[in-house]
Coordinates of C-alpha atoms in Angstrom, one line a residue:
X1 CA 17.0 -76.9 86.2
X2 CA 18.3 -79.3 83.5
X3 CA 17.3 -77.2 80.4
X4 CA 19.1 -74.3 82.6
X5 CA 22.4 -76.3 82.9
X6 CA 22.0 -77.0 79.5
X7 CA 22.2 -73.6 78.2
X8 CA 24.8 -72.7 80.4
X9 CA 27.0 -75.8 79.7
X10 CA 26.4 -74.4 75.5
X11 CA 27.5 -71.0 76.6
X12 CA 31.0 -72.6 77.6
X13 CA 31.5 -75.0 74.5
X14 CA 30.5 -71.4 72.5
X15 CA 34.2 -70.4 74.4
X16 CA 32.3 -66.9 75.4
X17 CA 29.3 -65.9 77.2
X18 CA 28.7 -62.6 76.1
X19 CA 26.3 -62.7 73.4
X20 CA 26.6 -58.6 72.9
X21 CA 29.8 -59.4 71.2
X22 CA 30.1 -63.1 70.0
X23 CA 30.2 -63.9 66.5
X24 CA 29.6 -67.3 66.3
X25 CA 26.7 -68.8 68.3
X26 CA 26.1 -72.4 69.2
X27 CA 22.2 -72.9 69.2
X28 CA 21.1 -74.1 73.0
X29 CA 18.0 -76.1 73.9
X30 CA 14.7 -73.9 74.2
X31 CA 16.7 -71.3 72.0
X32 CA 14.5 -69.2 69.1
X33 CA 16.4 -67.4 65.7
X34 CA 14.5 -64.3 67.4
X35 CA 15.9 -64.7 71.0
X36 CA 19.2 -65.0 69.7
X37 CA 18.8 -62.3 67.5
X38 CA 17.5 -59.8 70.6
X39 CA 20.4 -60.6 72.7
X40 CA 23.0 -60.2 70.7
X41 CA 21.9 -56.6 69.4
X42 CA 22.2 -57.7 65.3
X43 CA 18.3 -57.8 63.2
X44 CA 17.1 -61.4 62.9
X45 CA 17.4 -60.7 58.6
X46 CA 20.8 -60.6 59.1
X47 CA 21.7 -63.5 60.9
X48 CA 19.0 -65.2 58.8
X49 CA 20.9 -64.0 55.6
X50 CA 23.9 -65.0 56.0
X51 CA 23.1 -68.3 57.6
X52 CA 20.5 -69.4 54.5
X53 CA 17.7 -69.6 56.7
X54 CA 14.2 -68.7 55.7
X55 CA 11.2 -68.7 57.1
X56 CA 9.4 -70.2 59.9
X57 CA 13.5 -69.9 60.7
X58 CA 13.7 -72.9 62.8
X59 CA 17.0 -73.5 64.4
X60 CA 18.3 -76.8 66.1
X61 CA 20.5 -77.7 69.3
X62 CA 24.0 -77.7 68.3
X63 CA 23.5 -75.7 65.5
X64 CA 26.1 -73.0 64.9
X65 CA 25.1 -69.5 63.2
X66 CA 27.6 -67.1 62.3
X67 CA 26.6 -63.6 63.8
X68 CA 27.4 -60.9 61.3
X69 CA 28.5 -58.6 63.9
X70 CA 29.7 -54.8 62.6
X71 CA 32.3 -53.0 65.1
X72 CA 33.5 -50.3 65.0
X73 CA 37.1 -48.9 65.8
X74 CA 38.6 -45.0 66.9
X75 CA 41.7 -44.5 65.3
X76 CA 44.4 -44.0 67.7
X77 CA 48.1 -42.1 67.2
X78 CA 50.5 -44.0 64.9
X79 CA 47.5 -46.4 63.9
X80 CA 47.2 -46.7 59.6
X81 CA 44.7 -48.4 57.6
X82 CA 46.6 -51.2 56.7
X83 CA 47.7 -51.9 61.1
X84 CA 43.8 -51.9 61.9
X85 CA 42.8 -54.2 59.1
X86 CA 45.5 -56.5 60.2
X87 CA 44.5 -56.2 64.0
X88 CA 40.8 -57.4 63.7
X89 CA 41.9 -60.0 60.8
X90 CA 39.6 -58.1 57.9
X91 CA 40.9 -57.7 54.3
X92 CA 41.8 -54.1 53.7
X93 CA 40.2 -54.4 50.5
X94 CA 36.5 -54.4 52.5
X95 CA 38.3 -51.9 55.2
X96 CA 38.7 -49.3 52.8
X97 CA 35.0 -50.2 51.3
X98 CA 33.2 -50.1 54.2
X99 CA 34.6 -46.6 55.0
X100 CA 35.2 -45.2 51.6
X101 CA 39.0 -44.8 52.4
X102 CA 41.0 -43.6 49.2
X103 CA 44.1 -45.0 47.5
X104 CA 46.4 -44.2 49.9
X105 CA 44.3 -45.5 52.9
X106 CA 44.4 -42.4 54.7
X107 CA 42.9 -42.2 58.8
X108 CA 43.1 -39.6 60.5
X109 CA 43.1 -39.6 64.5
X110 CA 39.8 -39.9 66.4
X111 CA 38.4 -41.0 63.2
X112 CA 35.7 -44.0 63.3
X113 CA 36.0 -46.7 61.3
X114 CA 33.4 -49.3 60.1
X115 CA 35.0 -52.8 61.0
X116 CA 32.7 -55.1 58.6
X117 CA 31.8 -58.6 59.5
X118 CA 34.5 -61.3 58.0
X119 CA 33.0 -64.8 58.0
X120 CA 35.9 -67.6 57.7
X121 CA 36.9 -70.0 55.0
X122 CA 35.2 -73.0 57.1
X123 CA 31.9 -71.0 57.8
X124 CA 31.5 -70.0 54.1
X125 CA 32.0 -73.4 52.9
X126 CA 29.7 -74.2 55.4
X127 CA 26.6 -72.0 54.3
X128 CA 27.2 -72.6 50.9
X129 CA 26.7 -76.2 51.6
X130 CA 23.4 -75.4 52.7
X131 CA 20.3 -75.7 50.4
X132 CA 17.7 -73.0 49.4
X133 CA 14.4 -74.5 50.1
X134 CA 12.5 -75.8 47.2
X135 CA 9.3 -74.3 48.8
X136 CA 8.9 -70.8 50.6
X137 CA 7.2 -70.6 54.0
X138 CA 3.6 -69.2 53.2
X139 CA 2.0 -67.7 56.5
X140 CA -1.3 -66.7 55.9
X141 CA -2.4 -63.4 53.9
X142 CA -5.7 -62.4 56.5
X143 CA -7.2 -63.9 59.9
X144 CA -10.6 -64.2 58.8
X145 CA -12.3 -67.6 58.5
X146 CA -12.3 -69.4 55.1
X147 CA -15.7 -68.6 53.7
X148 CA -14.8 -70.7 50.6
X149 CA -12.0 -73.7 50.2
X150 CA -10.0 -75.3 47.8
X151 CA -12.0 -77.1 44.8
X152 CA -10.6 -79.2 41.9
X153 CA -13.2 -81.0 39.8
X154 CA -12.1 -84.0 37.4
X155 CA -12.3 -81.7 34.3
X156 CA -10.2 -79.1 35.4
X157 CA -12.4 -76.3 37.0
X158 CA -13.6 -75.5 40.3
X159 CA -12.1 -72.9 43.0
X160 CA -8.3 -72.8 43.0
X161 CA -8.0 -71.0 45.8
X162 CA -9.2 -69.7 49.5
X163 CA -11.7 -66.8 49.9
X164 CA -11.1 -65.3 53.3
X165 CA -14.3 -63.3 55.0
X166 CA -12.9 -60.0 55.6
X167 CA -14.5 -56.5 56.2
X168 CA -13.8 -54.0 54.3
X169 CA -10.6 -51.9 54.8
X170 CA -8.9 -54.9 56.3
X171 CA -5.0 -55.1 56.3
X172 CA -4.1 -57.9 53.2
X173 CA -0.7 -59.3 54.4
X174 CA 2.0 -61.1 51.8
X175 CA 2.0 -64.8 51.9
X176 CA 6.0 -65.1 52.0
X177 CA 8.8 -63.0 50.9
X178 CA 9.1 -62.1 46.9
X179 CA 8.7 -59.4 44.0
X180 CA 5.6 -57.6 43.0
X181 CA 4.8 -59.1 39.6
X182 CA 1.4 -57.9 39.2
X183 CA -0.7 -55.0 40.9
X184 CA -3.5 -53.9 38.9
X185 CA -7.2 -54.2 38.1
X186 CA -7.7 -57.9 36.3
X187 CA -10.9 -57.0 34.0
X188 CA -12.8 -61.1 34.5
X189 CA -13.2 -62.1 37.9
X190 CA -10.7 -60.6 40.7
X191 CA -10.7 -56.8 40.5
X192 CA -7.8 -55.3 41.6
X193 CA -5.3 -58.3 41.9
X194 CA -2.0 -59.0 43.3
X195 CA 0.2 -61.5 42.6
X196 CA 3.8 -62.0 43.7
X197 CA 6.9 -64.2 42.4
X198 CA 8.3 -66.0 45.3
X199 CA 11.2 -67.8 42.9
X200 CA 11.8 -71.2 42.1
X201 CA 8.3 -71.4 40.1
X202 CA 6.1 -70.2 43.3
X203 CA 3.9 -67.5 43.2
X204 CA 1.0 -66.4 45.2
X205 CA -2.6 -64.3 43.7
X206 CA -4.5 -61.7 46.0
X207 CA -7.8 -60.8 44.7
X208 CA -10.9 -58.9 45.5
X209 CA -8.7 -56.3 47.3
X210 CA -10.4 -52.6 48.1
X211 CA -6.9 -50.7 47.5
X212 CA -3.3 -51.7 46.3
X213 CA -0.4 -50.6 48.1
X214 CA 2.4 -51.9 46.5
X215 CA 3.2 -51.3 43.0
X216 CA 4.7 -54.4 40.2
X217 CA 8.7 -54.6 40.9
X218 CA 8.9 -53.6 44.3
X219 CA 10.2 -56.4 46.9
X220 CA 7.7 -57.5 49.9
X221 CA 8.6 -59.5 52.8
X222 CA 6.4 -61.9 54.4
X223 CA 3.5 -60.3 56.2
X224 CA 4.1 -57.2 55.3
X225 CA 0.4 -55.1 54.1
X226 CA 0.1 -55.2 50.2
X227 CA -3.3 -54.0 49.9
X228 CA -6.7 -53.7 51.9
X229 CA -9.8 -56.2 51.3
X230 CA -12.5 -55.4 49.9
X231 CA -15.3 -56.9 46.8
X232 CA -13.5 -55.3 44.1
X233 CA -14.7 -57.8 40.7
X234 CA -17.7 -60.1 41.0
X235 CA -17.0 -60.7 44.7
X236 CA -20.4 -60.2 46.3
X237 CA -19.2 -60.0 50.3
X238 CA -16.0 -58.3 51.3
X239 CA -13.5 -61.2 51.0
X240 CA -10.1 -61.9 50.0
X241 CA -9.3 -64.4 47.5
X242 CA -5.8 -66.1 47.6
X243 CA -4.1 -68.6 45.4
X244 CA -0.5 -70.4 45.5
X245 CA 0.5 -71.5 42.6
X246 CA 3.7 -74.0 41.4
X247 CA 5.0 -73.5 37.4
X248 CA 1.5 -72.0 37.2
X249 CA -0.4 -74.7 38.4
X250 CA -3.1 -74.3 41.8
X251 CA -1.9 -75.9 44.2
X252 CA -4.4 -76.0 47.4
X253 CA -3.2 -73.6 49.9
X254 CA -4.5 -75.0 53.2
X255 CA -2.2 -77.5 54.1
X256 CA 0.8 -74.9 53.2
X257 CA 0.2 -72.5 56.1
X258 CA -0.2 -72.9 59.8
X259 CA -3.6 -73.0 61.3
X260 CA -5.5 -70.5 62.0

């Protein structure tokens, strides 16, 4: 009953309590970025986008988010381009943009236009106050037991990585959101190897894999398939071998991703 009068008692500080058409949310108690997201109709990536969150996307009570909400508007008799912009407070600039009006702003009647998502002066300076993470979220690349951990001897050497039992054919997910920066057979040890550039100096190595389904430049997010396990290289059991690495050092990936 109390987390209930909670939410409700949010609801009316938000000023509306229809989340199908809000644009500015105030986070309740028990609230999730995905709940949020279902209810008021617009994909979590968006909300997450312009609100600089990333993953796990953990959102806190109190916490406003901006809900980049896209309407849309039938052009009525003695309406014009310039009287609608005005109307739902947009610049005509992105008006004409999001609609592909010409020069002279031309609407014709029954015509639909695109009404694009403004954010204010106060929320921009609000998310641009907000700081990128340092370090991605890393989920974890397969949901087989680690055969093999993490290793770092005194001089250097050892395993830099975890090797995952897998079977053969298994679905190899990616670690965290980035760019294909490698997807090809390395000669030495790993087979065919992918590794992806997550920014700021992280990257993260799958080896071993069976197949490659992702090619070097294109943009995967987290937990989407990039390949399928397999013993590829001097892997003698199906496996998947994975590394995180930080300015191209190993970094021991365990502790980085939820349990199992």
């Amino acid at each position: 009953m109390k987390r209930l009068a909670l939410t409700i008692a949010a609801f009316m500080l938000l000023g509306t309590g229809d989340p199908a058409t809000e644009t500015e949310h105030v986070v309740a108690e028990g609230e999730t970025l995905g709940g949020i997201a279902n209810r008021s109709g617009v994909p979590l990536a968006s909300i997450a986008a312009v609100n600089g969150l990333s993953e796990p996307y953990s959102v806190k009570v109190g916490q406003k988010l901006f809900i980049p909400r896209q309407r849309t508007y039938t052009v009525k008799s003695g309406d014009t381009a310039m009287g609608v912009a005005n109307r739902f407070k947009v610049p005509y600039s992105q008006l004409a943009i999001a609609n592909g009006l010409n020069k002279n702003g031309a609407i014709r009647i029954g015509q639909k236009l695109i009404i694009p998502a403004v954010m204010s002066r106060a929320q921009v300076a609000a998310l641009t106050s907000v700081k990128t993470p340092n370090e991605p979220y890393f989920r974890r690349p397969h949901d087989g037991p680690v055969m093999l951990g993490y290793k770092r001897r005194a001089d250097g050497r050892g395993h830099e990585g975890l090797d995952f039992k897998a079977a053969v054919g298994d679905m190899v997910r990616a670690a965290s959101t980035g760019t294909v920066i490698f997807a090809g057979s390395e000669p030495t040890r790993f087979g065919r190897l992918v590794v992806i550039d997550h920014g700021r100096g992280w990257h993260t190595a799958y080896g071993h894999l069976s197949s490659i389904t992702v090619t070097k430049g294109e943009t995967v997010r987290a937990g989407e398939r990039l390949g399928l396990a397999g013993e590829a290289g001097i892997a003698t059991t199906p496996e998947l071998h994975f590394e995180i690495r930080k300015d191209g050092k190993p970094i021991n990936p365990a502790p980085k991703m939820p349990k199992r």
